[in-house]
Coordinates of C-alpha atoms in Angstrom, one line a residue:
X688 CA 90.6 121.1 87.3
X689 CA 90.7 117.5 85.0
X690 CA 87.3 116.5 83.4
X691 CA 87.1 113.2 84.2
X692 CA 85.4 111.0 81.6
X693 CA 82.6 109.1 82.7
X694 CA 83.6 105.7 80.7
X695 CA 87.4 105.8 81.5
X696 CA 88.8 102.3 80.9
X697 CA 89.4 100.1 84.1
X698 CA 92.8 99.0 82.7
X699 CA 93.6 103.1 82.9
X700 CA 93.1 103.3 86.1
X701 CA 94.7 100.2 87.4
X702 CA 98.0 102.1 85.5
X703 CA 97.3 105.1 87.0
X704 CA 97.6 103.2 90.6
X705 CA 100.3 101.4 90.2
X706 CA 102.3 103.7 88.9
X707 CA 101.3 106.2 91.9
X708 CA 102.0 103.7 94.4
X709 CA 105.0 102.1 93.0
X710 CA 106.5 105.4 91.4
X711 CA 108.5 103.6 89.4
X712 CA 107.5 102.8 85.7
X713 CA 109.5 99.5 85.5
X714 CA 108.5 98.0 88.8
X715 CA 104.5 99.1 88.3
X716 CA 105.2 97.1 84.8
X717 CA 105.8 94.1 86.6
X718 CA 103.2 94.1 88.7
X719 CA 101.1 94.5 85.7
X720 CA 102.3 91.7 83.6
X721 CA 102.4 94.5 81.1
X722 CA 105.4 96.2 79.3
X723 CA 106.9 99.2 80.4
X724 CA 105.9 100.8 76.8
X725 CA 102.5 100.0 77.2
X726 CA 102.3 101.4 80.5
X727 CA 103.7 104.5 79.8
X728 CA 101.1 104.6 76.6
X729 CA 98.4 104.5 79.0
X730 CA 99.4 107.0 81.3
X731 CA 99.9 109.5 78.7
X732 CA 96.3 108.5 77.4
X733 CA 94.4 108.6 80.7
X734 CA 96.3 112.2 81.4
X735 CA 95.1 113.1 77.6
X736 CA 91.3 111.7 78.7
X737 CA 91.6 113.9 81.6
X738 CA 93.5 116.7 80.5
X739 CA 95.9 117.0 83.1
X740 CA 99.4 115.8 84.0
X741 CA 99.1 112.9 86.8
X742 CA 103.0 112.9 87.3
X743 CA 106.3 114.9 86.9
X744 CA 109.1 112.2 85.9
X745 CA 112.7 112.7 84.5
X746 CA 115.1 109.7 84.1
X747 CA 115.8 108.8 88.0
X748 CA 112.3 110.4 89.7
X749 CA 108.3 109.8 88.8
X750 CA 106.1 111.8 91.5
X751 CA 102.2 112.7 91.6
X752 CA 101.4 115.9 90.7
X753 CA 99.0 117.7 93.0
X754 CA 96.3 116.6 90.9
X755 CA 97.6 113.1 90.6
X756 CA 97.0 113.2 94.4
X757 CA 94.0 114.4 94.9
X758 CA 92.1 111.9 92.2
X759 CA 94.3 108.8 93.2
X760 CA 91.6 108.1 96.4
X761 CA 88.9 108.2 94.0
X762 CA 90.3 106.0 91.3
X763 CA 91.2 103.6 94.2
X764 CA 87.8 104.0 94.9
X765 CA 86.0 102.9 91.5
X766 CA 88.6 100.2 91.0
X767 CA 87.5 98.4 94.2
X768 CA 83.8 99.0 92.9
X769 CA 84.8 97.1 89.5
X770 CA 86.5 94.3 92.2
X771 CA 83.5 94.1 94.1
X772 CA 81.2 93.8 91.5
X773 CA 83.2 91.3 89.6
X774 CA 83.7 89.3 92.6
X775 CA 80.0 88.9 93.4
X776 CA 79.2 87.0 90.5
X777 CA 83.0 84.2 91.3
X778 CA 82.5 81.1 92.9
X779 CA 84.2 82.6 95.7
X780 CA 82.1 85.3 96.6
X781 CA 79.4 83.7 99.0
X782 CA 81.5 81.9 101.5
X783 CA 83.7 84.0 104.0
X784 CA 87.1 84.8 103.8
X785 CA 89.5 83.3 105.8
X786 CA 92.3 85.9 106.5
X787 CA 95.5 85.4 108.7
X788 CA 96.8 88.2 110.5
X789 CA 99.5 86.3 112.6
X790 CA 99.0 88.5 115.6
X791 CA 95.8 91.1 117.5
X792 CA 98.8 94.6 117.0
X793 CA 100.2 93.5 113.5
X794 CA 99.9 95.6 110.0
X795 CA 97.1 92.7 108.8
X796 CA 95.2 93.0 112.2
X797 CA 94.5 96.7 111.5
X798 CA 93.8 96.1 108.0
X799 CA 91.2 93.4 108.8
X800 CA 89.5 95.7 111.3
X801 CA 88.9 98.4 109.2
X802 CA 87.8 96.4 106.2
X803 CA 85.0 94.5 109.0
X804 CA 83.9 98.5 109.5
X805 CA 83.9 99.1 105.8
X806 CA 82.2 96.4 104.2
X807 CA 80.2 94.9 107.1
X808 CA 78.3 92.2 105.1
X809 CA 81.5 90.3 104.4
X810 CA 82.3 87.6 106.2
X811 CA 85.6 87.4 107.5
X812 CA 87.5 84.6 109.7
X813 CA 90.3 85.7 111.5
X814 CA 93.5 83.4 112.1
X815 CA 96.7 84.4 114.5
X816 CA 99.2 82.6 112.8
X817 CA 102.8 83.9 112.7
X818 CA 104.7 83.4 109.4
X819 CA 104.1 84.1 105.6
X820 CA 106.2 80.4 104.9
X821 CA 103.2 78.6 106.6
X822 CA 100.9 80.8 105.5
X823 CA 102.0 80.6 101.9
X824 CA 101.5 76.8 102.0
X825 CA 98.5 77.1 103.1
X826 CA 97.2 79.5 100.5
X827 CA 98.5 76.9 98.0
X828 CA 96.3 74.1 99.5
X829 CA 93.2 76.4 99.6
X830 CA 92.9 76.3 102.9
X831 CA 93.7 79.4 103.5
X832 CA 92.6 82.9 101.3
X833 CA 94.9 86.0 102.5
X834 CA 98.2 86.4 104.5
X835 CA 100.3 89.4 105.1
X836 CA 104.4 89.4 105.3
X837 CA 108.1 89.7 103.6
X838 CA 106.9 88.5 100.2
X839 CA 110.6 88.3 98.9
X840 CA 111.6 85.3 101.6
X841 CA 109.5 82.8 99.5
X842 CA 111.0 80.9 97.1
X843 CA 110.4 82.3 93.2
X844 CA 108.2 79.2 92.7
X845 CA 105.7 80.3 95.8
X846 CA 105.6 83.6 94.8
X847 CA 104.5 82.5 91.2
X848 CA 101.1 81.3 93.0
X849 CA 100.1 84.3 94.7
X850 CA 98.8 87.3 94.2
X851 CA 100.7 90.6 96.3
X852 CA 100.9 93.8 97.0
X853 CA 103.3 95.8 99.1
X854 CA 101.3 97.8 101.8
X855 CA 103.6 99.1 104.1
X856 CA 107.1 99.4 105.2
X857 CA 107.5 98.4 108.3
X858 CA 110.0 99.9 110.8
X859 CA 112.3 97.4 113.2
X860 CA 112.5 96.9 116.6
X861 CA 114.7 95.0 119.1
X862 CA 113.1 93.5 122.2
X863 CA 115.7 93.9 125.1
X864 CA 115.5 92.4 128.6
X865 CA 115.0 95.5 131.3
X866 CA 118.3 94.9 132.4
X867 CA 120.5 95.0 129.3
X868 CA 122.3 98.6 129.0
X869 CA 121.2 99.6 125.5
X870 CA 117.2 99.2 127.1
X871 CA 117.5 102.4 128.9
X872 CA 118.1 104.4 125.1
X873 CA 114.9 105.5 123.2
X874 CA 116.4 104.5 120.2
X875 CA 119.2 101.5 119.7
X876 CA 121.8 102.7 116.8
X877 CA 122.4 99.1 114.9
X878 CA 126.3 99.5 115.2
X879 CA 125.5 98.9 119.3
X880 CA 124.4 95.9 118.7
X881 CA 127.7 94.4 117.2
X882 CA 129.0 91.7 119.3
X883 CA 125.1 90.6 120.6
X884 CA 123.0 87.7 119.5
X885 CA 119.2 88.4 118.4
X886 CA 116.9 85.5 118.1
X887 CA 115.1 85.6 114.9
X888 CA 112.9 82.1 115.0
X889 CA 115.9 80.5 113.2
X890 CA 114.7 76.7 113.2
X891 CA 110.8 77.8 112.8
X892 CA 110.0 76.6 109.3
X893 CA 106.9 78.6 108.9
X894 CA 108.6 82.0 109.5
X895 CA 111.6 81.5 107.2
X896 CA 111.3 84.9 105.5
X897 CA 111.7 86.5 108.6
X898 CA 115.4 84.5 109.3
X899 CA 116.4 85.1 106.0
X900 CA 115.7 89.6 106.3
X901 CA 117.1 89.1 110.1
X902 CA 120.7 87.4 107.9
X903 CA 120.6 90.2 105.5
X904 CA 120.3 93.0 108.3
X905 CA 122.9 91.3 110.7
X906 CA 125.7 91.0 107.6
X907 CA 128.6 93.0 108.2
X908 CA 127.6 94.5 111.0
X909 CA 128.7 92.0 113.8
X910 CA 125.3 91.0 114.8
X911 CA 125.1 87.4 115.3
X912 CA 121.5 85.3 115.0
X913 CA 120.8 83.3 118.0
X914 CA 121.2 79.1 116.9
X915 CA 117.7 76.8 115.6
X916 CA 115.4 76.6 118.8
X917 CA 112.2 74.8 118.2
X918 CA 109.1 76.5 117.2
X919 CA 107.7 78.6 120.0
X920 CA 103.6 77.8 120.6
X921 CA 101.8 81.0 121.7
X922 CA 102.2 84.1 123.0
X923 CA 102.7 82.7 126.8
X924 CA 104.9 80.5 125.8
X925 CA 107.1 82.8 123.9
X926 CA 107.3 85.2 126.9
X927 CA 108.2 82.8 128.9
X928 CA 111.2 81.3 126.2
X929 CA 112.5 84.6 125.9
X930 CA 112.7 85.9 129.3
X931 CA 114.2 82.7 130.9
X932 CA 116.9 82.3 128.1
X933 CA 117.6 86.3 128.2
X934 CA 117.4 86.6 124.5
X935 CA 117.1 89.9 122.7
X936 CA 114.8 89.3 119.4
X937 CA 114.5 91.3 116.3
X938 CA 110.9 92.5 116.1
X939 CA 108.5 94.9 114.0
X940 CA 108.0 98.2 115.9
X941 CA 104.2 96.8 115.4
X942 CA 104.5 94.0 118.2
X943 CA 103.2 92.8 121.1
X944 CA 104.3 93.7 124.5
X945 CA 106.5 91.3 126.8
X946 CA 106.3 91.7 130.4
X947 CA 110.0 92.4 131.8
X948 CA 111.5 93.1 128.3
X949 CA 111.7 97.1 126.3
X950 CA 110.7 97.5 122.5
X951 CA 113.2 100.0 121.1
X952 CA 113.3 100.9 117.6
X953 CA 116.4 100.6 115.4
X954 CA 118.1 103.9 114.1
X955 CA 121.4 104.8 111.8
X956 CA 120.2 103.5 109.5
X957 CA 116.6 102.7 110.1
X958 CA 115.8 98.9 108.7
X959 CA 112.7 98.4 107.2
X960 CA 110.6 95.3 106.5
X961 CA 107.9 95.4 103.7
X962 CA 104.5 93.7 104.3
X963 CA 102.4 92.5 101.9
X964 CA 99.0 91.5 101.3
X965 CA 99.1 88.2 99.8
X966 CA 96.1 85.9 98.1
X967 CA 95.8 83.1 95.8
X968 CA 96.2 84.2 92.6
X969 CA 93.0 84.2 90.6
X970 CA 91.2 84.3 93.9
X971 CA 87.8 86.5 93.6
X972 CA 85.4 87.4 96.5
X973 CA 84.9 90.4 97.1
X974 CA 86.3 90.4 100.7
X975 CA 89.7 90.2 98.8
X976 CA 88.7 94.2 97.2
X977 CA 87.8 95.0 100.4
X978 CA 90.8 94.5 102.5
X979 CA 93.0 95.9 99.4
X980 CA 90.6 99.1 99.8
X981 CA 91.3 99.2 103.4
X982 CA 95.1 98.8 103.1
X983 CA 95.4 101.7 100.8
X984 CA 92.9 104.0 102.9
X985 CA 95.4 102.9 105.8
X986 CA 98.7 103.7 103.6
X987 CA 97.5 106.7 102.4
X988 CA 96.6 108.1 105.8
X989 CA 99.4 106.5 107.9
X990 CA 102.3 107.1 105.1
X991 CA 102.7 103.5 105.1
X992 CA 104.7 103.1 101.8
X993 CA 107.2 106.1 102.6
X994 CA 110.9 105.4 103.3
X995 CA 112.5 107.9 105.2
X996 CA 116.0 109.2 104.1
X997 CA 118.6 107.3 105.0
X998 CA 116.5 103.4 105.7
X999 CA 117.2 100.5 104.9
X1000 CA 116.2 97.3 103.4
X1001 CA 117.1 94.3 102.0
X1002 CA 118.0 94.1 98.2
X1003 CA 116.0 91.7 97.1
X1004 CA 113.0 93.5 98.9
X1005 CA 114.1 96.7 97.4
X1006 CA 113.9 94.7 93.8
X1007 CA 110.7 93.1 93.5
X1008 CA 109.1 96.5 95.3

């Protein structure tokens, strides 16, 4: 059993985290603006403080031990305590929060409810905007506090604004008219879609991220991407697009339903998108904590950040993750 100190350094246990939800020295580094040196150095001293080993490692693998599991809730835990408290006394803290969740089933959507349940006296305002490109603009211009999406389709410049942290790996869909053939499988392979087009809101500006993973999934593989089509207003209106031009569109398994049209995840391999929660860097308010708590409560009991054997994703996602 580790005896936990009661004055264990803050900056410990943010190493601790990362490194447990990254497992990966280098890229829980990054994340930390800290070197990969120092990092190790406090890991070995919180498992000193605490006289246990918190991971097994060799040169390709890090993993939690079982006791590196167990205390990683709790150290989430106080962490978002020292958040909280630190973000009641910045000039953020009294005003609400104004989080977009681009749509009432998405990853965000979730997240925001079950932060409301935990931490009740935050205010949070809820937008349904689709699209981390918008979003991110928006976040620059302060009208706008957190987003959720594909981090790595921003440009470097963005991304050196905002804060982020991956939450989940999503798993991909493709929306299919009734009436196409490959509707009446449980499960598309991605080699049957060679030869078929898939609209992935090429033309929409504010969902460029989303183009850009739907070009890296499609290369090689004889998928084409349906041409630029003006941005689609609403949820109506989008049914309505997509069933009278008879698209089929690449979707998140986590997406609405469409009247007339089947949701069938992807298989062999299985692509997956990674969704972020991303803030203004340097934002505090303690609605910000609160929704980072609730995505790892989430992650933790929904495996969100696992990728099954044999996935897929695109490179530059699998880099900055």
């Amino acid at each position: 059993m580790a005896r936990v100190p009661r004055d264990t350094d803050p900056r410990l246990l943010r190493a601790f985290v990362a490194v447990a939800e990254e497992l990966h020295f280098t890229r829980a580094a990054a994340r930390l603006f800290v070197a990969q040196q120092a990092l190790s150095r406090d890991i070995g001293r919180l498992e000193r403080e605490w006289a246990t080993p918190l991971f097994t490692r060799d040169t390709r693998h890090v993993a939690l031990t079982p006791e590196g599991r167990r205390l990683l809730p709790a150290a989430r835990r106080v962490l978002a305590a020292h958040e909280e408290l630190a973000g009641a006394v910045g000039a953020d803290a009294g005003r609400p929060l104004v989080v977009d969740v681009a749509a009432p089933v998405a990853t965000g959507h979730r997240v925001l409810a079950a932060a409301r349940d935990a931490a009740p006296d935050i205010e949070f305002v809820a937008r349904f905007h689709s699209g981390l490109a918008r979003a991110a603009a928006e976040i620059a211009r302060g009208t706008l506090d957190v987003s959720f999406g594909r981090v790595a389709g921003l440009p470097p410049g963005v991304r050196a604004g905002l804060g982020h942290r991956l939450i989940r790996w999503e798993r991909v869909a493709v929306l299919l008219p009734d009436r196409h053939p490959l509707a009446a499988l449980p499960r598309v392979p991605l080699a049957a879609l060679a030869g078929e087009t898939l609209y992935a809101a090429a033309g929409n500006e504010e969902t460029t991220e989303w183009t850009d993973y739907a070009r890296s999934l499609f290369q090689g593989r004889g998928i084409h991407l349906a041409p630029p089509f003006p941005k689609i207003e609403g949820e109506a209106e989008f049914h309505r697009v997509v069933r009278a031009r008879g698209w089929s569109v690449l979707a998140s398994e986590e997406f609405t339903e469409v009247p007339g049209m089947a949701l069938r995840p992807l298989v062999q391999p299985v692509p997956l998108a990674p969704v972020s929660m991303v803030w203004r860097r340097g934002l505090r308010h303690p609605g910000v904590t609160a929704l980072a708590a609730a995505a790892g409560e989430l992650g933790e009991a929904g495996g969100w950040l696992t990728r099954p054997a044999g996935s897929w994703a695109p490179e530059a996602d699998l880099r900055l993750h």
